[in-house]
Amino acid sequence: MKVLLIGFSGQLGNSIIKNKPQNINLITPNRSELDLKDGESCYEFIINTKPKWVINAGAYTSVDLAEKNPQICFKINAKAPEYIANALKKTGGNLIHISTDYVFDGNQKYPYKTNQKKNPLSVYGKSKSNGEDAIINELYNKKNFYILRTSWLIGPTGKNFTKTILNLHKKENDLRIISDQIGSPTSTISLSNIIWRIISKHSFICQSDNSNQILHWTDSGITSWYQLALKISEIGFKIGLIEEPKNIIPIKTTEYKLLAERPMYSVLDCETSENFLQFKRLNWEISLNRILESIKEKKYNQL
Ligand code: NDP
């Protein structure tokens, strides 16, 4: 089966490649072949290659820089998905588009359901929300797409919180980490497995229920960045990735000025998606253990 992966070099893209089933012919175009800044190039590439599935794990993900570069961020996160969906309308291929908890404002204190009203706070969140809407508009009435929202992605490769904390232990004496933003960390390994599960089960699940175009998938459990940093240090030290654990000091969001506003509570309710996909989520601490073991054993090519 031919599958086009957009964003192959990202942290999620890397895990999608690593966990690819054997029967998949995975196409991973470089920028000169497909550039998300140029919607036409996405459209043309899909029309020419006619993949059975497109996985869009590509995005403008620098949440703070996006505040300064909204145009480029909207081109990549909102306009490109419209072109991708438009091309798939013509070829009849299927789409898994990765989206984010940042489409919500984080003002509620219980997990967000897939059908809840969105209210993004940042340029990045708005661009991702517009990307979702564009896909739904283009593919309305078709059951050939999934918008898969996730949160707090961490993995063995790429730029992410786990690797940042490991590096900070080498450089700093004290780590000051935000303790009042609450969410669910998600391993790129877990997410890539569920992406391949959706693809392998699509013909079965779309017949059994066709009202699940938006899915939520995170690892289970709820925590703060501070608690996550403590766990990374604890496990990292235990398995020898950290030589000398440093002090981790909890701070408030207001003490750490960033350009983009983040949701204070962005837990996604995954129950409907768990039932739909007939799969139980892993707890984030188990996932974190696996990530740190993978880093230790250098199982992934380090990006
Ligand atoms: P990364 O930043 O690690 O990777 C982004 C990918 O997009 C890279 O492969 C990058 O290529 C590619 N890309 C960026 N600009 C372009 C372009 N103009 N043309 C083609 N490709 C481009 O992202 P993640 O793996 O962390 O994120 C994957 C998805 O998950 C995204 O949709 C993101 O919005 C979503 N998400 C991420 C979360 C997180 O915590 N990181 C949380 C929730 C959702 P290159 O390497 O060449 O720049």
Short mmCIF file of C-alpha atoms and ligand atoms in Angstrom, two decimals:
data_model
loop_
_atom_site.label_atom_id
_atom_site.label_comp_id
_atom_site.label_asym_id
_atom_site.label_seq_id
_atom_site.Cartn_x
_atom_site.Cartn_y
_atom_site.Cartn_z
CA MET A 1 0.00 0.00 0.00
CA LYS A 2 1.35 3.43 -0.97
CA VAL A 3 1.45 5.94 1.92
CA LEU A 4 2.73 9.50 1.65
CA LEU A 5 4.31 10.85 4.86
CA ILE A 6 4.61 14.64 5.10
CA GLY A 7 6.99 15.75 7.87
CA PHE A 8 9.18 12.63 7.84
CA SER A 9 12.11 14.46 9.48
CA GLY A 10 10.13 15.64 12.53
CA GLN A 11 10.00 13.85 15.88
CA LEU A 12 6.67 12.20 15.05
CA GLY A 13 7.71 11.52 11.44
CA ASN A 14 10.77 9.69 12.71
CA SER A 15 8.65 7.34 14.88
CA ILE A 16 6.14 6.79 12.05
CA ILE A 17 9.02 5.57 9.86
CA LYS A 18 10.54 3.46 12.61
CA ASN A 19 7.20 1.70 13.34
CA LYS A 20 6.10 1.25 9.72
CA PRO A 21 4.50 -2.14 8.97
CA GLN A 22 6.27 -4.22 6.35
CA ASN A 23 3.63 -4.08 3.62
CA ILE A 24 3.77 -0.27 3.36
CA ASN A 25 5.43 1.56 0.47
CA LEU A 26 6.23 4.81 2.30
CA ILE A 27 6.95 7.93 0.25
CA THR A 28 8.87 10.68 2.07
CA PRO A 29 9.30 13.68 -0.24
CA ASN A 30 11.92 16.33 0.47
CA ARG A 31 11.22 20.07 0.39
CA SER A 32 12.06 20.45 -3.30
CA GLU A 33 9.36 17.87 -4.10
CA LEU A 34 6.73 18.99 -1.57
CA ASP A 35 6.83 22.27 0.37
CA LEU A 36 3.99 23.00 2.79
CA LYS A 37 4.60 26.72 2.21
CA ASP A 38 3.51 26.11 -1.37
CA GLY A 39 0.05 24.51 -1.42
CA GLU A 40 0.26 23.90 -5.18
CA SER A 41 3.32 21.68 -4.69
CA CYS A 42 1.36 19.55 -2.17
CA TYR A 43 -1.58 19.31 -4.57
CA GLU A 44 0.61 18.36 -7.54
CA PHE A 45 2.60 15.78 -5.60
CA ILE A 46 -0.55 13.97 -4.44
CA ILE A 47 -2.19 14.10 -7.88
CA ASN A 48 0.99 12.67 -9.44
CA THR A 49 1.73 9.95 -6.88
CA LYS A 50 -1.88 9.00 -5.91
CA PRO A 51 -1.12 7.57 -2.45
CA LYS A 52 -3.80 5.46 -0.78
CA TRP A 53 -3.10 7.39 2.42
CA VAL A 54 -1.50 10.72 3.31
CA ILE A 55 -0.19 11.17 6.85
CA ASN A 56 0.33 14.88 7.46
CA ALA A 57 2.78 15.10 10.37
CA GLY A 58 4.35 18.24 8.90
CA ALA A 59 3.68 21.59 10.51
CA TYR A 60 5.07 24.92 11.61
CA THR A 61 5.59 23.95 15.27
CA SER A 62 7.58 26.84 16.75
CA VAL A 63 4.75 28.10 18.92
CA ASP A 64 6.48 31.32 20.02
CA LEU A 65 8.11 32.19 16.67
CA ALA A 66 4.67 31.85 15.07
CA GLU A 67 3.57 35.00 16.92
CA LYS A 68 6.15 36.90 14.85
CA ASN A 69 5.61 34.97 11.60
CA PRO A 70 1.86 34.43 11.33
CA GLN A 71 1.79 34.43 7.53
CA ILE A 72 4.19 31.55 7.09
CA CYS A 73 2.60 29.66 9.98
CA PHE A 74 -0.89 29.97 8.40
CA LYS A 75 0.44 28.91 4.99
CA ILE A 76 1.90 25.70 6.42
CA ASN A 77 -0.69 24.82 9.08
CA ALA A 78 -3.92 26.11 7.53
CA LYS A 79 -3.56 26.60 3.76
CA ALA A 80 -1.50 23.48 2.91
CA PRO A 81 -4.04 21.10 4.54
CA GLU A 82 -6.73 22.65 2.31
CA TYR A 83 -4.69 21.83 -0.82
CA ILE A 84 -3.92 18.33 0.49
CA ALA A 85 -7.62 17.65 1.16
CA ASN A 86 -8.57 19.10 -2.22
CA ALA A 87 -6.14 16.77 -3.98
CA LEU A 88 -7.46 13.76 -2.03
CA LYS A 89 -11.00 14.70 -3.04
CA LYS A 90 -9.84 14.17 -6.64
CA THR A 91 -7.71 11.01 -6.14
CA GLY A 92 -9.99 9.34 -3.55
CA GLY A 93 -7.06 8.78 -1.16
CA ASN A 94 -7.41 8.93 2.63
CA LEU A 95 -5.92 11.41 5.11
CA ILE A 96 -4.65 11.35 8.68
CA HIS A 97 -3.93 14.93 9.71
CA ILE A 98 -2.21 15.56 13.05
CA SER A 99 -3.61 18.39 15.15
CA THR A 100 -3.20 19.73 18.65
CA ASP A 101 -4.63 20.41 22.10
CA TYR A 102 -3.73 24.09 21.48
CA VAL A 103 -7.00 24.49 19.52
CA PHE A 104 -8.61 24.81 22.98
CA ASP A 105 -8.27 27.73 25.38
CA GLY A 106 -7.67 25.58 28.47
CA ASN A 107 -10.21 27.43 30.61
CA GLN A 108 -12.14 24.32 31.64
CA LYS A 109 -11.00 21.91 34.31
CA TYR A 110 -12.04 18.59 32.77
CA PRO A 111 -10.88 16.81 29.59
CA TYR A 112 -11.90 18.26 26.22
CA LYS A 113 -14.16 16.15 24.03
CA THR A 114 -13.68 15.99 20.27
CA ASN A 115 -16.85 17.95 19.51
CA GLN A 116 -16.25 20.80 21.94
CA LYS A 117 -16.06 24.38 20.74
CA LYS A 118 -12.53 25.47 19.91
CA ASN A 119 -10.99 28.73 21.05
CA PRO A 120 -7.25 28.82 20.32
CA LEU A 121 -5.14 31.39 22.17
CA SER A 122 -2.06 31.58 19.95
CA VAL A 123 -1.23 32.09 16.28
CA TYR A 124 -0.05 28.46 16.16
CA GLY A 125 -3.32 27.24 17.76
CA LYS A 126 -5.42 29.35 15.38
CA SER A 127 -3.50 28.14 12.33
CA LYS A 128 -3.93 24.49 13.36
CA SER A 129 -7.63 25.08 14.06
CA ASN A 130 -8.07 26.68 10.62
CA GLY A 131 -6.26 23.70 9.06
CA GLU A 132 -8.78 21.34 10.67
CA ASP A 133 -11.71 23.46 9.43
CA ALA A 134 -10.29 23.59 5.90
CA ILE A 135 -10.06 19.77 5.76
CA ILE A 136 -13.59 19.36 7.10
CA ASN A 137 -14.90 21.89 4.52
CA GLU A 138 -13.11 20.18 1.64
CA LEU A 139 -13.96 16.61 2.60
CA TYR A 140 -17.40 17.23 4.10
CA ASN A 141 -19.63 14.18 3.53
CA LYS A 142 -16.63 12.00 2.76
CA LYS A 143 -15.39 9.53 5.34
CA ASN A 144 -11.84 9.43 4.04
CA PHE A 145 -10.14 11.59 6.66
CA TYR A 146 -9.21 11.64 10.32
CA ILE A 147 -8.11 14.70 12.24
CA LEU A 148 -6.02 13.24 15.03
CA ARG A 149 -5.48 15.67 17.91
CA THR A 150 -2.69 14.96 20.36
CA SER A 151 -0.78 16.83 23.08
CA TRP A 152 2.65 17.35 24.66
CA LEU A 153 4.55 15.15 22.17
CA ILE A 154 7.77 13.64 23.49
CA GLY A 155 10.02 11.08 21.89
CA PRO A 156 13.50 9.66 21.52
CA THR A 157 14.41 12.02 18.65
CA GLY A 158 13.95 15.62 17.59
CA LYS A 159 13.34 18.71 19.64
CA ASN A 160 11.13 17.93 22.62
CA PHE A 161 10.77 18.43 26.36
CA THR A 162 12.40 15.11 27.35
CA LYS A 163 15.58 15.83 25.46
CA THR A 164 15.59 19.45 26.63
CA ILE A 165 15.44 18.34 30.27
CA LEU A 166 18.23 15.78 29.75
CA ASN A 167 20.39 18.52 28.19
CA LEU A 168 19.58 21.05 30.92
CA HIS A 169 20.85 18.58 33.52
CA LYS A 170 24.25 18.80 31.82
CA LYS A 171 24.29 22.61 31.65
CA GLU A 172 22.35 24.17 34.55
CA ASN A 173 22.46 23.97 38.32
CA ASP A 174 18.77 24.72 38.85
CA LEU A 175 15.96 23.91 36.45
CA ARG A 176 12.94 26.24 36.74
CA ILE A 177 9.94 24.44 35.26
CA ILE A 178 6.30 25.55 34.91
CA SER A 179 4.02 23.72 37.33
CA ASP A 180 0.60 25.24 36.63
CA GLN A 181 0.07 24.06 33.04
CA ILE A 182 -1.69 20.70 33.05
CA GLY A 183 -1.85 18.17 30.23
CA SER A 184 -1.09 14.65 29.02
CA PRO A 185 2.35 13.82 27.62
CA THR A 186 2.22 11.62 24.52
CA SER A 187 5.00 9.45 23.20
CA THR A 188 5.66 9.66 19.46
CA ILE A 189 5.98 5.86 19.66
CA SER A 190 2.39 5.50 21.00
CA LEU A 191 1.04 8.00 18.48
CA SER A 192 2.79 6.42 15.52
CA ASN A 193 1.40 3.01 16.51
CA ILE A 194 -2.14 4.36 16.62
CA ILE A 195 -1.65 6.04 13.22
CA TRP A 196 -0.67 2.70 11.67
CA ARG A 197 -3.59 1.04 13.49
CA ILE A 198 -6.05 3.54 11.97
CA ILE A 199 -4.68 2.77 8.51
CA SER A 200 -4.84 -1.01 8.96
CA LYS A 201 -8.34 -0.96 10.50
CA HIS A 202 -9.90 1.85 8.42
CA SER A 203 -12.11 -0.26 6.16
CA PHE A 204 -13.50 -2.05 9.21
CA ILE A 205 -13.91 0.94 11.54
CA CYS A 206 -15.34 3.31 8.96
CA GLN A 207 -18.09 0.80 8.22
CA SER A 208 -18.91 0.25 11.86
CA ASP A 209 -19.11 3.93 12.71
CA ASN A 210 -18.69 6.92 10.50
CA SER A 211 -19.11 9.78 12.96
CA ASN A 212 -15.51 9.80 14.21
CA GLN A 213 -13.67 12.09 11.85
CA ILE A 214 -12.03 13.94 14.76
CA LEU A 215 -10.07 11.70 17.12
CA HIS A 216 -8.20 12.46 20.35
CA TRP A 217 -5.12 10.41 21.22
CA THR A 218 -2.66 10.99 24.05
CA ASP A 219 -0.96 8.72 26.54
CA SER A 220 -3.17 8.27 29.62
CA GLY A 221 -2.71 10.17 32.88
CA ILE A 222 -2.53 13.86 33.66
CA THR A 223 0.45 15.86 34.87
CA SER A 224 2.28 19.21 34.81
CA TRP A 225 5.54 20.13 33.02
CA TYR A 226 7.16 20.26 36.47
CA GLN A 227 6.03 16.72 37.42
CA LEU A 228 7.11 15.49 34.00
CA ALA A 229 10.56 17.03 34.47
CA LEU A 230 10.86 15.34 37.89
CA LYS A 231 10.00 11.97 36.35
CA ILE A 232 12.50 12.45 33.50
CA SER A 233 15.19 13.22 36.08
CA GLU A 234 14.26 10.28 38.30
CA ILE A 235 14.26 7.70 35.49
CA GLY A 236 17.14 9.37 33.64
CA PHE A 237 19.30 9.13 36.76
CA LYS A 238 18.23 5.55 37.48
CA ILE A 239 19.23 4.30 34.03
CA GLY A 240 22.40 6.37 33.80
CA LEU A 241 21.38 9.08 31.31
CA ILE A 242 21.84 11.76 33.98
CA GLU A 243 25.05 11.76 35.97
CA GLU A 244 24.11 14.27 38.62
CA PRO A 245 20.43 15.26 39.06
CA LYS A 246 19.96 19.02 39.52
CA ASN A 247 17.39 20.93 41.53
CA ILE A 248 14.03 21.26 39.83
CA ILE A 249 12.11 24.31 40.99
CA PRO A 250 8.38 24.75 40.25
CA ILE A 251 7.44 28.15 38.81
CA LYS A 252 4.22 29.75 37.61
CA THR A 253 3.44 30.50 33.96
CA THR A 254 3.47 34.20 34.85
CA GLU A 255 7.11 33.90 35.98
CA TYR A 256 8.29 32.60 32.60
CA LYS A 257 7.45 35.08 29.86
CA LEU A 258 6.90 33.53 26.44
CA LEU A 259 5.53 35.18 23.31
CA ALA A 260 2.61 32.80 22.81
CA GLU A 261 -0.12 32.15 25.34
CA ARG A 262 -0.62 28.46 26.17
CA PRO A 263 -3.76 26.71 27.48
CA MET A 264 -3.48 26.16 31.25
CA TYR A 265 -5.40 22.88 31.05
CA SER A 266 -5.35 20.95 27.79
CA VAL A 267 -6.20 17.36 28.63
CA LEU A 268 -7.96 15.66 25.71
CA ASP A 269 -10.79 13.22 26.42
CA CYS A 270 -9.75 10.09 24.50
CA GLU A 271 -12.49 7.72 25.68
CA THR A 272 -14.58 7.83 22.48
CA SER A 273 -11.47 7.36 20.35
CA GLU A 274 -10.32 4.44 22.53
CA ASN A 275 -13.69 2.74 22.01
CA PHE A 276 -13.73 3.57 18.31
CA LEU A 277 -10.22 2.23 17.72
CA GLN A 278 -10.67 -0.64 20.20
CA PHE A 279 -7.33 0.08 21.75
CA LYS A 280 -6.26 1.03 25.28
CA ARG A 281 -3.83 3.87 25.84
CA LEU A 282 -0.52 3.45 27.65
CA ASN A 283 0.17 5.50 30.75
CA TRP A 284 2.59 8.38 30.10
CA GLU A 285 5.06 7.15 32.74
CA ILE A 286 5.39 3.77 30.99
CA SER A 287 5.86 5.59 27.69
CA LEU A 288 8.46 7.89 29.20
CA ASN A 289 10.40 4.87 30.48
CA ARG A 290 10.43 3.42 26.96
CA ILE A 291 11.58 6.72 25.44
CA LEU A 292 14.45 7.07 27.90
CA GLU A 293 15.46 3.42 27.41
CA SER A 294 15.42 4.01 23.63
CA ILE A 295 17.64 7.05 24.03
CA LYS A 296 20.01 5.06 26.20
CA GLU A 297 20.16 2.17 23.79
CA LYS A 298 20.40 4.57 20.81
CA LYS A 299 17.58 2.66 19.13
CA TYR A 300 16.63 5.67 17.03
CA ASN A 301 18.88 7.65 14.70
CA GLN A 302 19.50 10.77 16.74
CA LEU A 303 18.25 13.85 14.84
P1 NDP B 1 8.45 18.74 14.36
O1 NDP B 1 8.65 20.22 14.49
O2 NDP B 1 9.37 17.82 15.04
O3 NDP B 1 8.43 18.36 12.80
C1 NDP B 1 7.74 19.15 11.88
C2 NDP B 1 7.91 18.52 10.51
O4 NDP B 1 7.28 19.39 9.55
C3 NDP B 1 9.39 18.39 10.08
O5 NDP B 1 9.55 17.20 9.34
C4 NDP B 1 9.58 19.60 9.17
O6 NDP B 1 10.58 19.45 8.21
C5 NDP B 1 8.21 19.62 8.50
N1 NDP B 1 8.00 20.90 7.84
C6 NDP B 1 8.01 22.13 8.40
N2 NDP B 1 7.85 23.07 7.45
C7 NDP B 1 7.71 22.39 6.27
C8 NDP B 1 7.53 22.80 4.92
N3 NDP B 1 7.44 24.08 4.57
N4 NDP B 1 7.43 21.85 3.97
C9 NDP B 1 7.55 20.53 4.28
N5 NDP B 1 7.74 20.08 5.54
C10 NDP B 1 7.82 21.01 6.52
O7 NDP B 1 6.93 18.47 14.77
P2 NDP B 1 6.32 17.29 15.66
O8 NDP B 1 6.78 15.99 15.10
O9 NDP B 1 6.55 17.61 17.08
O10 NDP B 1 4.76 17.49 15.37
C11 NDP B 1 4.03 16.64 14.51
C12 NDP B 1 2.58 17.10 14.48
O11 NDP B 1 2.04 17.03 15.79
C13 NDP B 1 2.37 18.54 14.02
O12 NDP B 1 1.19 18.58 13.25
C14 NDP B 1 2.13 19.30 15.32
O13 NDP B 1 1.32 20.43 15.11
C15 NDP B 1 1.41 18.25 16.13
N6 NDP B 1 1.52 18.41 17.58
C16 NDP B 1 2.75 18.55 18.16
C17 NDP B 1 2.87 18.67 19.53
C18 NDP B 1 4.20 18.82 20.18
O14 NDP B 1 4.25 18.89 21.41
N7 NDP B 1 5.30 18.87 19.44
C19 NDP B 1 1.67 18.63 20.41
C20 NDP B 1 0.44 18.47 19.69
C21 NDP B 1 0.38 18.34 18.34
P3 NDP B 1 12.07 20.01 8.49
O15 NDP B 1 12.68 19.04 9.44
O16 NDP B 1 12.68 20.00 7.13
O17 NDP B 1 11.90 21.39 9.07
#
